[in-house]
XYZ file of C-alpha atoms in Angstrom:
750
model
C 101.897 -27.193 18.960
C 102.759 -30.358 21.022
C 99.555 -32.051 20.567
C 99.817 -31.560 16.627
C 103.288 -33.035 16.840
C 102.296 -35.953 18.878
C 99.333 -36.543 16.355
C 101.644 -36.431 13.411
C 103.594 -39.574 14.596
C 100.001 -41.440 15.446
C 98.029 -40.906 12.445
C 95.052 -42.470 13.664
C 93.177 -42.655 10.455
C 95.538 -45.746 9.956
C 93.706 -47.146 13.046
C 90.406 -46.988 10.887
C 91.702 -48.009 7.990
C 94.694 -50.497 7.866
C 95.283 -50.380 4.111
C 96.684 -46.869 4.496
C 99.942 -48.417 6.395
C 102.145 -48.508 3.021
C 101.217 -44.936 2.614
C 102.373 -43.744 6.473
C 105.339 -41.894 4.779
C 103.490 -39.962 2.735
C 100.700 -39.231 5.355
C 103.151 -37.918 8.168
C 105.167 -35.991 5.349
C 101.888 -34.002 4.816
C 100.872 -33.863 8.592
C 104.468 -32.320 9.249
C 103.851 -29.731 6.427
C 100.867 -29.077 8.293
C 102.437 -28.615 11.477
C 105.167 -26.565 10.227
C 103.223 -24.312 8.368
C 100.957 -23.845 11.320
C 103.548 -23.094 13.744
C 104.935 -20.242 11.060
C 102.147 -18.740 10.794
C 101.586 -18.886 14.648
C 105.059 -17.464 15.129
C 104.896 -14.685 12.352
C 101.032 -13.611 12.641
C 100.306 -14.873 16.209
C 98.080 -17.153 15.298
C 95.995 -18.897 12.360
C 92.855 -17.069 13.347
C 94.836 -13.753 13.287
C 96.608 -14.589 10.212
C 93.152 -15.138 8.683
C 91.652 -11.820 9.505
C 93.648 -10.353 6.744
C 90.686 -8.400 5.263
C 90.615 -6.156 8.398
C 94.300 -5.245 7.117
C 94.200 -5.448 3.242
C 91.909 -3.884 0.681
C 90.277 -0.458 1.999
C 89.576 -0.141 5.610
C 88.940 2.409 8.313
C 91.700 3.213 10.987
C 91.424 5.754 13.160
C 89.864 8.526 11.269
C 91.467 7.740 7.860
C 90.903 5.377 4.854
C 93.617 2.845 4.716
C 94.462 0.887 1.736
C 97.185 -2.011 1.351
C 97.820 -4.164 -1.796
C 100.180 -6.933 -2.215
C 101.393 -6.257 -5.489
C 105.364 -7.210 -5.264
C 106.158 -6.940 -8.823
C 104.749 -3.343 -9.598
C 107.284 -0.801 -9.690
C 104.903 2.202 -8.837
C 101.309 2.189 -7.103
C 98.450 4.388 -6.947
C 94.864 4.376 -5.749
C 92.317 6.083 -8.144
C 88.558 6.607 -8.249
C 85.668 8.975 -8.153
C 87.065 10.592 -5.220
C 89.987 12.041 -6.959
C 88.704 12.235 -10.431
C 90.508 9.516 -11.530
C 93.784 11.104 -11.177
C 96.321 9.472 -8.505
C 99.172 11.434 -9.130
C 98.419 13.094 -5.343
C 97.684 9.444 -4.151
C 100.704 7.789 -4.634
C 101.377 4.476 -2.633
C 104.603 3.228 -0.622
C 106.147 -0.277 -0.837
C 107.361 -2.207 2.099
C 109.978 -5.187 1.830
C 107.066 -7.744 2.065
C 105.661 -6.134 -1.163
C 102.589 -4.631 0.035
C 101.957 -1.513 -1.032
C 100.061 1.237 1.320
C 98.520 4.466 1.260
C 96.458 6.564 4.077
C 93.760 8.972 3.091
C 92.981 11.177 6.272
C 89.330 12.438 6.867
C 88.368 15.428 5.450
C 86.263 17.539 8.305
C 85.315 14.698 10.075
C 84.031 12.645 7.077
C 85.460 10.197 4.748
C 87.505 11.301 1.927
C 86.416 8.222 0.042
C 82.652 8.236 0.013
C 80.625 4.809 0.523
C 79.277 3.468 -2.463
C 81.858 5.419 -4.753
C 84.065 3.587 -7.358
C 87.767 2.666 -6.874
C 90.394 1.157 -8.766
C 94.505 0.177 -8.074
C 96.696 1.910 -10.296
C 100.219 0.406 -10.825
C 103.168 0.339 -13.212
C 104.699 -3.117 -14.163
C 108.275 -3.610 -15.145
C 107.978 -2.850 -18.708
C 106.738 0.634 -17.794
C 103.178 0.273 -18.621
C 100.453 1.705 -16.062
C 97.411 -0.542 -15.777
C 94.287 -0.248 -13.854
C 92.963 -3.280 -11.733
C 90.054 -4.090 -9.020
C 91.657 -3.915 -5.327
C 92.122 -7.768 -4.700
C 90.249 -7.603 -1.491
C 87.372 -5.345 -2.619
C 84.213 -6.147 -0.932
C 81.811 -4.606 -3.656
C 82.161 -4.672 -7.628
C 79.391 -3.007 -9.866
C 79.679 -3.009 -13.597
C 77.775 -0.496 -15.779
C 74.837 -2.856 -17.345
C 73.877 -0.375 -20.159
C 77.202 -1.028 -21.772
C 77.884 -4.099 -23.450
C 80.993 -5.955 -22.104
C 82.031 -3.040 -19.865
C 84.273 -3.390 -17.202
C 83.737 -3.717 -13.482
C 84.541 -1.335 -11.213
C 86.013 -1.836 -7.459
C 83.345 -0.094 -4.877
C 84.325 1.136 -1.427
C 81.476 0.090 0.495
C 81.233 1.426 3.950
C 77.318 2.008 4.721
C 76.731 4.762 7.925
C 75.155 2.759 10.747
C 71.662 3.191 9.508
C 72.174 1.463 6.250
C 74.195 -1.215 7.829
C 72.022 -4.758 7.834
C 71.972 -5.982 11.579
C 71.444 -9.712 11.965
C 68.353 -10.446 14.676
C 68.617 -14.229 14.515
C 70.979 -16.989 15.774
C 72.568 -19.517 13.550
C 70.445 -22.659 14.010
C 72.012 -25.574 15.382
C 73.929 -28.068 13.256
C 71.611 -30.953 12.726
C 72.254 -34.364 12.877
C 72.038 -34.868 8.977
C 72.252 -31.961 6.663
C 69.141 -32.102 4.067
C 70.168 -29.546 1.586
C 68.581 -27.619 -0.823
C 71.384 -26.268 -3.735
C 70.326 -23.044 -5.110
C 71.247 -20.220 -7.716
C 69.951 -17.056 -6.470
C 69.924 -15.099 -10.039
C 67.788 -17.782 -11.675
C 65.619 -18.506 -8.955
C 62.578 -16.165 -10.309
C 59.947 -17.591 -12.625
C 60.359 -14.425 -14.499
C 63.185 -14.278 -17.615
C 65.350 -12.108 -15.464
C 68.172 -12.211 -12.796
C 66.483 -12.711 -8.934
C 67.601 -10.689 -6.304
C 68.661 -11.709 -2.872
C 65.762 -9.946 -1.117
C 63.221 -11.552 -3.471
C 64.862 -14.934 -2.977
C 64.712 -14.621 0.873
C 61.117 -13.443 0.670
C 59.645 -15.949 -2.215
C 61.917 -18.941 -2.405
C 63.053 -19.580 1.047
C 59.495 -20.201 2.444
C 59.177 -23.010 -0.251
C 62.622 -24.595 1.070
C 61.004 -24.433 4.494
C 58.191 -25.777 3.443
C 59.458 -28.789 1.929
C 61.279 -29.523 5.189
C 65.174 -28.538 3.893
C 67.493 -27.454 7.072
C 70.353 -26.462 4.636
C 70.466 -24.176 1.574
C 73.493 -24.145 -0.344
C 74.225 -21.163 -2.490
C 75.869 -20.821 -5.558
C 77.525 -18.141 -7.192
C 77.947 -15.639 -4.496
C 81.076 -14.817 -4.997
C 81.474 -11.918 -8.115
C 82.190 -13.511 -11.364
C 82.277 -11.061 -14.317
C 80.849 -13.844 -16.687
C 76.984 -14.806 -15.562
C 77.291 -17.791 -17.937
C 79.963 -19.541 -15.599
C 77.313 -20.524 -12.886
C 79.724 -18.521 -10.456
C 82.691 -20.930 -10.849
C 85.131 -18.664 -12.787
C 85.425 -15.852 -9.793
C 86.822 -12.325 -10.322
C 86.350 -10.862 -6.996
C 86.569 -12.938 -3.822
C 85.427 -10.993 -0.993
C 82.595 -8.996 -3.404
C 78.819 -10.450 -3.184
C 77.768 -10.883 -6.771
C 76.390 -7.333 -7.556
C 73.644 -8.732 -10.105
C 71.468 -9.667 -7.555
C 72.091 -6.720 -4.916
C 74.155 -5.442 -2.319
C 75.871 -7.171 0.669
C 73.160 -5.983 2.683
C 70.945 -7.225 0.963
C 72.488 -10.949 1.034
C 72.734 -10.449 4.774
C 68.979 -9.984 4.949
C 68.415 -13.419 3.005
C 70.942 -15.319 5.527
C 69.236 -13.381 8.345
C 65.700 -14.687 7.191
C 67.028 -18.253 6.506
C 68.425 -18.105 10.016
C 64.582 -17.217 11.333
C 63.430 -20.233 9.544
C 65.918 -22.607 10.912
C 67.758 -23.303 7.833
C 71.258 -23.031 7.780
C 73.097 -21.259 4.756
C 76.081 -22.886 3.155
C 78.121 -21.159 0.595
C 79.772 -22.804 -2.547
C 83.117 -21.232 -2.134
C 85.435 -21.547 -5.285
C 89.225 -21.646 -3.733
C 90.096 -24.176 -6.613
C 91.041 -21.853 -9.634
C 90.294 -18.291 -10.928
C 88.766 -16.413 -13.798
C 91.146 -15.912 -16.764
C 89.647 -12.646 -16.675
C 92.568 -9.816 -16.479
C 90.924 -6.789 -16.782
C 88.084 -7.648 -13.684
C 89.987 -10.232 -11.978
C 92.701 -11.432 -9.713
C 94.485 -12.591 -12.562
C 95.050 -9.213 -13.932
C 97.570 -8.593 -10.809
C 99.663 -11.193 -12.847
C 101.927 -9.054 -14.578
C 104.996 -11.472 -15.588
C 106.089 -12.216 -11.833
C 107.770 -15.028 -10.936
C 105.740 -17.604 -9.018
C 106.460 -16.195 -5.413
C 105.889 -12.749 -6.491
C 102.089 -14.050 -7.764
C 98.998 -15.182 -6.531
C 99.528 -18.073 -9.405
C 101.818 -20.832 -10.325
C 103.793 -19.557 -13.456
C 103.736 -21.775 -16.934
C 101.421 -24.879 -17.583
C 101.220 -25.369 -13.698
C 99.687 -21.967 -13.089
C 96.638 -22.916 -15.842
C 93.771 -25.511 -15.929
C 93.055 -26.522 -19.865
C 89.889 -27.626 -19.110
C 88.692 -24.859 -17.419
C 90.453 -21.898 -19.015
C 91.467 -20.416 -15.571
C 94.438 -19.806 -13.293
C 95.582 -21.771 -10.411
C 96.804 -20.807 -7.276
C 99.921 -21.215 -5.447
C 98.760 -22.727 -2.391
C 102.452 -22.562 -0.784
C 102.744 -18.824 -0.965
C 102.415 -16.972 2.218
C 99.996 -13.928 0.977
C 97.858 -16.613 -0.954
C 97.184 -18.387 2.194
C 96.246 -15.170 3.983
C 94.071 -13.928 1.058
C 92.188 -17.710 0.953
C 92.239 -18.243 4.654
C 90.732 -14.538 5.001
C 88.343 -15.037 2.594
C 86.486 -18.195 4.656
C 86.386 -15.965 7.750
C 85.005 -13.242 6.083
C 81.846 -14.936 4.670
C 81.591 -16.801 8.047
C 82.094 -13.417 10.051
C 80.558 -10.650 8.056
C 77.644 -12.594 6.463
C 77.170 -15.346 9.052
C 77.403 -18.209 6.421
C 77.179 -21.301 8.561
C 79.713 -23.652 6.390
C 81.004 -24.260 2.794
C 81.002 -26.638 -0.101
C 84.312 -26.608 -1.463
C 84.214 -26.719 -5.500
C 86.600 -28.654 -7.321
C 88.288 -30.406 -4.827
C 89.807 -33.353 -6.938
C 91.367 -30.744 -9.109
C 93.210 -29.519 -6.053
C 94.076 -32.587 -4.674
C 96.298 -33.506 -7.626
C 98.925 -31.945 -10.266
C 96.716 -33.739 -12.640
C 93.896 -32.040 -11.797
C 91.458 -35.337 -12.266
C 91.947 -34.732 -16.217
C 91.870 -37.753 -18.013
C 91.752 -39.764 -14.684
C 89.107 -42.787 -14.193
C 89.698 -43.370 -10.343
C 89.688 -46.994 -9.639
C 90.068 -47.563 -6.105
C 93.708 -48.393 -5.879
C 95.352 -46.368 -2.962
C 98.339 -45.448 -5.075
C 96.436 -43.211 -7.098
C 95.704 -41.075 -4.119
C 99.122 -40.919 -2.394
C 102.306 -40.296 -4.714
C 103.985 -37.570 -6.747
C 100.575 -36.901 -8.309
C 99.250 -35.514 -5.218
C 99.748 -31.770 -4.675
C 100.738 -31.910 -1.015
C 100.679 -28.087 -1.243
C 96.886 -28.101 -1.899
C 96.312 -30.742 0.636
C 98.056 -28.842 3.338
C 95.977 -25.285 2.557
C 92.605 -27.346 2.815
C 93.670 -28.898 6.275
C 94.563 -25.328 7.280
C 91.161 -24.270 5.891
C 89.312 -26.940 7.625
C 90.987 -26.815 11.264
C 90.868 -22.624 10.873
C 86.879 -23.313 10.386
C 86.106 -25.580 12.655
C 88.085 -23.780 15.449
C 86.524 -20.667 14.487
C 82.892 -22.016 14.292
C 82.720 -25.578 15.746
C 79.487 -25.885 14.376
C 80.207 -25.365 10.860
C 79.542 -27.859 8.054
C 82.263 -28.043 5.343
C 81.834 -30.423 2.225
C 83.874 -31.266 -0.192
C 83.084 -31.682 -4.089
C 85.385 -34.819 -4.903
C 85.187 -37.219 -7.112
C 88.453 -38.993 -6.532
C 87.548 -40.375 -3.050
C 90.830 -39.799 -1.314
C 90.588 -41.989 1.982
C 90.977 -39.373 4.894
C 89.557 -36.444 3.101
C 86.425 -36.823 5.296
C 88.518 -37.473 8.753
C 89.431 -34.743 11.214
C 93.208 -32.942 10.751
C 94.492 -34.007 14.122
C 93.681 -37.632 12.948
C 96.169 -37.020 9.961
C 92.726 -36.405 7.680
C 91.867 -33.605 5.271
C 89.085 -32.104 7.999
C 86.204 -31.897 5.545
C 83.031 -33.239 7.486
C 81.163 -34.604 4.043
C 82.075 -35.412 0.743
C 79.628 -35.418 -2.312
C 78.838 -38.786 -3.237
C 79.242 -38.078 -7.276
C 79.640 -41.251 -8.777
C 75.867 -41.553 -7.490
C 74.098 -39.249 -10.464
C 76.206 -40.783 -12.856
C 74.852 -43.950 -12.107
C 71.156 -42.938 -12.322
C 71.800 -40.963 -15.909
C 73.238 -44.366 -17.186
C 70.527 -46.411 -15.748
C 67.981 -43.941 -17.076
C 69.592 -43.037 -20.681
C 70.970 -46.319 -21.588
C 69.414 -49.350 -19.833
C 65.541 -51.174 -20.174
C 64.087 -51.512 -16.877
C 64.771 -55.315 -17.225
C 68.213 -54.468 -17.076
C 68.502 -52.482 -13.989
C 70.519 -54.519 -11.504
C 69.213 -54.352 -7.746
C 72.626 -55.423 -6.385
C 74.342 -52.801 -8.771
C 72.015 -50.085 -7.496
C 72.486 -50.779 -4.032
C 76.344 -51.409 -4.093
C 76.611 -48.051 -5.991
C 74.554 -46.380 -3.429
C 76.332 -47.846 -0.025
C 79.821 -47.701 -1.907
C 81.707 -45.345 0.657
C 84.127 -45.184 2.935
C 83.437 -46.414 6.469
C 83.214 -43.502 9.046
C 83.799 -40.896 6.144
C 80.267 -39.367 5.366
C 78.631 -38.325 2.229
C 76.095 -36.251 0.733
C 73.918 -38.020 -1.530
C 72.092 -36.776 -4.547
C 70.326 -38.080 -7.557
C 70.913 -34.810 -9.508
C 72.527 -31.784 -8.965
C 72.856 -28.526 -11.086
C 75.393 -30.550 -13.063
C 72.686 -32.856 -14.416
C 70.552 -29.913 -15.332
C 72.919 -27.441 -17.496
C 72.304 -27.191 -21.279
C 73.453 -29.999 -23.109
C 71.828 -32.780 -20.549
C 68.472 -33.159 -18.938
C 67.065 -33.805 -15.603
C 65.943 -36.821 -14.315
C 62.060 -36.153 -14.829
C 63.049 -34.711 -18.239
C 64.783 -37.866 -19.235
C 61.869 -39.928 -18.126
C 59.389 -37.856 -19.846
C 60.668 -35.967 -22.248
C 58.497 -34.295 -24.483
C 55.169 -35.739 -22.783
C 56.289 -33.218 -19.932
C 54.529 -30.627 -22.254
C 51.453 -32.088 -22.878
C 50.761 -34.766 -20.097
C 51.039 -33.239 -16.819
C 47.172 -32.217 -16.399
C 45.363 -34.327 -13.522
C 42.217 -33.547 -15.794
C 43.305 -36.136 -18.257
C 44.202 -39.817 -17.191
C 48.026 -40.201 -17.260
C 49.730 -41.835 -19.721
C 51.849 -44.987 -19.455
C 54.973 -42.649 -19.774
C 53.729 -39.787 -17.398
C 52.830 -42.783 -15.267
C 56.303 -44.488 -14.944
C 58.353 -41.102 -15.140
C 56.657 -39.928 -11.766
C 56.978 -43.143 -10.122
C 60.573 -43.529 -11.002
C 61.539 -39.851 -10.350
C 60.051 -40.577 -6.391
C 61.835 -43.787 -6.188
C 65.122 -42.531 -7.306
C 65.286 -39.569 -5.490
C 64.072 -41.361 -2.273
C 66.626 -44.377 -2.174
C 69.395 -42.055 -3.117
C 68.240 -40.125 -0.227
C 67.499 -43.135 2.223
C 70.635 -45.368 1.096
C 73.480 -43.459 -0.565
C 74.853 -41.159 2.397
C 74.673 -39.447 5.882
C 73.085 -36.098 4.261
C 71.168 -35.336 1.183
C 71.097 -32.728 -1.768
C 68.696 -31.760 -3.990
C 68.839 -28.723 -6.888
C 66.461 -26.180 -7.322
C 63.521 -26.987 -9.008
C 64.464 -30.799 -9.251
C 61.966 -31.589 -6.058
C 58.901 -31.202 -8.555
C 60.477 -32.563 -11.633
C 61.486 -29.041 -13.279
C 61.219 -29.799 -16.841
C 63.990 -28.712 -19.621
C 67.665 -27.698 -19.047
C 69.355 -24.639 -17.579
C 70.856 -22.348 -20.226
C 72.257 -18.923 -19.192
C 72.235 -15.990 -21.515
C 74.866 -16.187 -24.334
C 75.942 -15.583 -27.753
C 74.580 -19.195 -28.593
C 70.853 -18.273 -27.396
C 70.928 -14.273 -28.124
C 71.261 -13.907 -24.700
C 67.766 -15.577 -23.588
C 67.125 -15.632 -19.747
C 64.265 -18.119 -21.026
C 65.844 -21.451 -19.527
C 67.617 -19.437 -16.549
C 64.666 -19.310 -14.263
C 62.597 -21.787 -12.253
C 59.184 -22.001 -13.619
C 57.548 -22.084 -10.068
C 54.298 -21.921 -11.520
C 54.032 -25.922 -12.689
C 54.166 -26.860 -8.816
C 51.843 -23.768 -7.830
C 48.746 -24.919 -10.193
C 46.670 -27.249 -8.558
C 45.341 -29.491 -11.647
C 49.382 -30.141 -12.729
C 51.124 -33.255 -11.991
C 54.022 -31.534 -10.607
C 52.833 -31.181 -7.177
C 52.917 -34.613 -6.518
C 56.476 -35.157 -6.970
C 56.940 -31.848 -4.834
C 54.664 -33.210 -1.933
C 56.887 -36.559 -1.944
C 59.969 -34.527 -2.064
C 58.355 -32.783 1.459
C 57.626 -35.874 2.865
C 60.858 -37.772 2.562
C 62.117 -34.592 4.069
C 59.766 -34.741 6.810
C 60.398 -38.623 7.163
C 63.895 -37.618 8.295
C 62.856 -35.030 10.540
C 60.529 -37.556 12.574
C 63.318 -40.487 12.460
C 66.186 -39.097 11.716
C 67.349 -42.067 9.521
C 69.934 -40.086 7.621
C 72.170 -40.030 10.939
C 71.705 -43.617 11.565
C 74.858 -45.941 11.735
C 72.600 -48.592 11.093
C 72.273 -49.078 7.505
C 71.589 -52.859 6.209
C 70.573 -53.941 2.872
C 68.943 -57.417 3.521
C 67.764 -58.371 0.243
C 68.416 -57.009 -3.694
C 66.558 -59.479 -5.569
C 67.408 -59.678 -9.186
C 64.087 -61.532 -10.034
C 61.582 -59.653 -8.074
C 63.356 -56.369 -8.859
C 63.215 -55.676 -5.159
C 65.478 -53.972 -2.222
C 64.605 -54.255 1.226
C 66.914 -52.301 3.611
C 66.786 -51.163 7.501
C 68.147 -47.393 7.836
C 67.625 -46.497 11.555
C 64.429 -47.964 13.067
C 62.705 -47.998 9.156
C 62.413 -50.900 7.223
C 62.098 -49.684 3.461
C 60.899 -51.744 0.644
C 61.490 -50.512 -3.189
C 60.078 -52.662 -6.131
C 61.539 -51.355 -8.957
C 59.356 -54.056 -11.280
C 57.187 -52.432 -13.961
C 54.667 -54.741 -13.486
C 54.618 -57.197 -10.719
C 52.571 -56.662 -7.576
C 53.626 -58.737 -4.705
C 51.026 -59.672 -2.139
C 52.327 -61.165 1.367
C 56.193 -60.051 0.139
C 58.409 -61.286 3.061
C 60.924 -58.862 4.339
C 63.280 -59.148 7.236
C 63.887 -56.864 9.991
C 65.770 -56.554 13.200
C 63.358 -55.892 15.958
C 60.220 -57.831 16.665
C 56.603 -56.224 17.222
C 54.211 -54.534 14.861
C 54.830 -52.278 11.924
C 52.737 -49.683 10.101
C 53.263 -47.825 7.048
C 55.024 -44.591 7.422
C 55.813 -43.111 3.795
C 53.868 -44.554 0.467
C 55.068 -43.351 -2.838
C 52.139 -45.156 -4.180
C 49.468 -43.123 -1.883
C 46.915 -40.667 -3.866
C 48.691 -37.594 -1.987
C 51.919 -38.677 -4.444
C 50.013 -39.245 -7.784
C 50.156 -42.896 -6.911
C 47.282 -45.382 -7.440
C 46.614 -46.257 -3.828
C 46.976 -49.714 -3.474
C 48.712 -49.852 0.110
C 46.628 -50.156 2.689
C 48.058 -47.637 5.768
C 45.386 -48.706 7.949
C 47.225 -52.548 8.391
C 49.002 -53.900 11.241
C 52.371 -55.944 10.002
C 53.311 -58.340 12.744
C 56.718 -59.987 13.092
C 57.609 -63.636 13.214
C 60.745 -64.923 14.177
C 63.356 -66.415 11.973
C 65.587 -69.247 12.407
C 67.924 -69.762 16.109
C 68.815 -66.713 18.157
C 71.906 -65.668 17.685
C 72.632 -67.644 14.602
C 72.549 -65.167 11.585
C 72.717 -67.782 8.915
C 69.604 -69.744 9.897
C 67.576 -66.498 10.040
C 65.484 -64.834 7.185
C 68.209 -62.596 4.498
C 70.367 -62.755 7.787
C 67.452 -60.938 9.698
C 66.133 -62.390 13.266
C 62.342 -61.348 12.150
C 60.410 -60.770 9.451
C 56.730 -59.651 8.215
C 54.612 -59.721 5.091
C 53.766 -56.716 3.198
C 51.828 -55.664 -0.268
C 54.565 -54.173 -2.800
C 53.120 -52.820 -5.951
C 54.868 -52.365 -8.719
C 57.408 -48.925 -9.289
C 56.765 -48.283 -5.501
C 58.578 -47.644 -2.425
C 57.037 -48.008 1.221
C 58.608 -47.211 4.435
C 57.511 -49.122 7.762
C 58.231 -48.279 11.103
C 57.833 -49.884 14.578
C 54.907 -49.301 16.794
C 55.891 -49.043 20.604
C 53.329 -50.883 22.157
C 54.056 -49.105 25.454
C 53.774 -45.836 24.171
C 51.164 -45.534 21.472
C 47.822 -46.958 22.141
C 46.049 -49.139 19.921
C 43.315 -46.817 19.172
C 46.204 -44.238 18.134
C 47.708 -46.720 16.219
C 45.362 -47.300 13.412
C 45.993 -43.584 12.611
C 48.588 -43.633 10.253
C 48.387 -40.678 8.356
C 47.861 -36.528 8.608
C 44.379 -36.198 8.025
C 43.836 -33.743 5.534
C 42.489 -33.203 2.144
C 45.329 -30.676 0.756
C 47.046 -32.958 -1.918
C 49.967 -30.411 -0.920
C 50.181 -31.751 2.782
C 52.817 -34.471 3.539
C 51.485 -37.709 4.369
C 53.605 -38.998 7.451
C 52.339 -41.043 10.328
C 51.310 -38.820 13.380
C 53.028 -41.418 16.533
C 56.304 -40.954 15.272
C 58.050 -42.120 18.358
C 61.542 -40.325 18.741
C 64.633 -42.666 19.255
C 65.694 -42.914 22.894
C 69.247 -43.114 24.009
C 68.558 -46.383 25.434
C 67.004 -47.599 22.172
C 69.296 -46.121 20.095
C 72.200 -48.346 21.740
C 70.361 -51.642 21.158
C 70.187 -50.810 17.539
C 73.707 -49.639 17.051
C 75.443 -52.185 14.918
C 78.632 -53.363 16.556
C 82.391 -52.264 15.163
C 82.729 -55.595 13.838
C 79.475 -56.044 11.936
C 80.033 -52.329 10.305
C 83.291 -53.529 8.644
C 81.696 -56.649 6.913
C 82.362 -55.989 3.441
C 79.809 -55.275 0.339
C 79.327 -59.183 -0.186
C 77.076 -59.406 2.618
C 75.357 -56.223 1.587
C 76.389 -54.040 4.759
C 77.697 -50.564 4.479
C 81.584 -50.268 5.114
């Protein structure tokens, strides 16, 4: 604990951001709380890692020829284990309670066979203080099922302990952590083209190959933890250690993850520790039978209830709640080989007001005050410390809209410890532009400022749209741009209408500039890569329990004569560009021009020069763009190429030679503060990326071949001679620390 104590007196996040100095007391207090909590756990449980193996003790487990069941229910007066194994009569299976409120029963094997058969139903029966007996699903249950033939039937817990012959064995190692995650957000249940709930195995066999083909290196799975209400999108969790039985068994999910790993794809889990389903019959909320706050998983009164989500809120200061949640994270990593998490609802966790009716302005007083829920912050610090200790290559992402400083810095610096935060303001900006502004009102400065407005040294995952922008009541970007014409105008057998032509062009540009300028990672939701039309609507009373819009219409992108293939091909090309040039992970990001009259944004990311012309009609021939290094540049990616549904106006065999600008070492004499420039053709609603040819590596005869030679329109058109950045070259391109800290007025990322 010595090193942690030292860090609490020397919060390095304040060295990165001197603006945190007035809040030193707050930061030291939460670091002290973290240190003390971890020390207590070490003293009483052996270590944080041992503490977080609660699933080996709680719930139903095998121990030396017995099934042992333990449940924390301090307010219960009597308790029994019931199920198929005893005819649902618990009179002969009464449990005993210890001084910590933990109930236990040990059931010996019968003739060498478990008294509770694998895959049989079980429940926890207990009597609370008003004398009423209730049946609940064990809190740590590893599988839960429902009788689908009965409307609104309750779930049953299932004792899951398959024999060795039926237990899935992983065959592939975890892929290495990528320099930048390119994330495909997916919902297994709605991933079928049929109007049904898809299975883990069908997703693995049919959807993972699509994700791999589009060059994503990470898949983020939603709705994995069991949730009794399908329409909650998986965010009203009822059983935290159980996989959603709608899509299959725990072994089926393991098959999916192993299949992803075989393709080099890492798998993140959308974990929900911010709140709990209000469902009493099936969920954790059923254990709350009038307890005081220290005898319950939840806070009592208003503090324990989220009014907008109609859900219960954890008491993060409670010892057993910490054990439950931390063990939950380790369970998914160890048992299922997940490679990390996307924490849902972090803003709600960070503040007592949960972000409700809060418009965060960036004032630091909004982040560090009595409104901050320090208990929840300490829990997240413990969680991130645990995850990265157990699995250093884990990727952990925070869904936070507030922008709390330090959220994405390591715990030992005084941060909360997340690797990335979602850049949640970006999709809101695009929705506003597409819905409410004519193209002549689009501001290049506002777009570039919104995309680069993130904290220095805290990484972000950018996205133009996720599942949030696709649910019923809203529309995807493609649907907003093209609307009803997507039903009639997507055939290549007829000429594209102005609406379709504009829509496809802007769809490509919006997603690509978000990826290239918006963060250190990128995310796209399942189907949006090819402009999936319509919205997502889960089966419910209001739509007569229809699955029609709770699926993905893969046939649209698979049909050769439909234009969806163009957006899909460009999505594939965007990801391949990063695969070849690693621009997402580069710290070199400079916006050299955001011209409001021309409607053009020019920037550099890594070695690449990006030119985005948002003007609806103007073509600029000989348009001058600034760059860092001198030499010869060629086209690396062109959204206007025929392969991507464009008009083929940009020549890919053209060599662009740079000219020096101004006095060396005197930026104010340069062109847009860049020491070199070259000229390009820039058609309207087109983005083109240029790479610098290494003359000493690439022969002149090879340099003229700029695209993969393949007639298949679905193939990616990226340059063959993508030269990897050497270490010495990367050092030359690195921006100085002083340059990095320049403000947004100089159009530089801080």
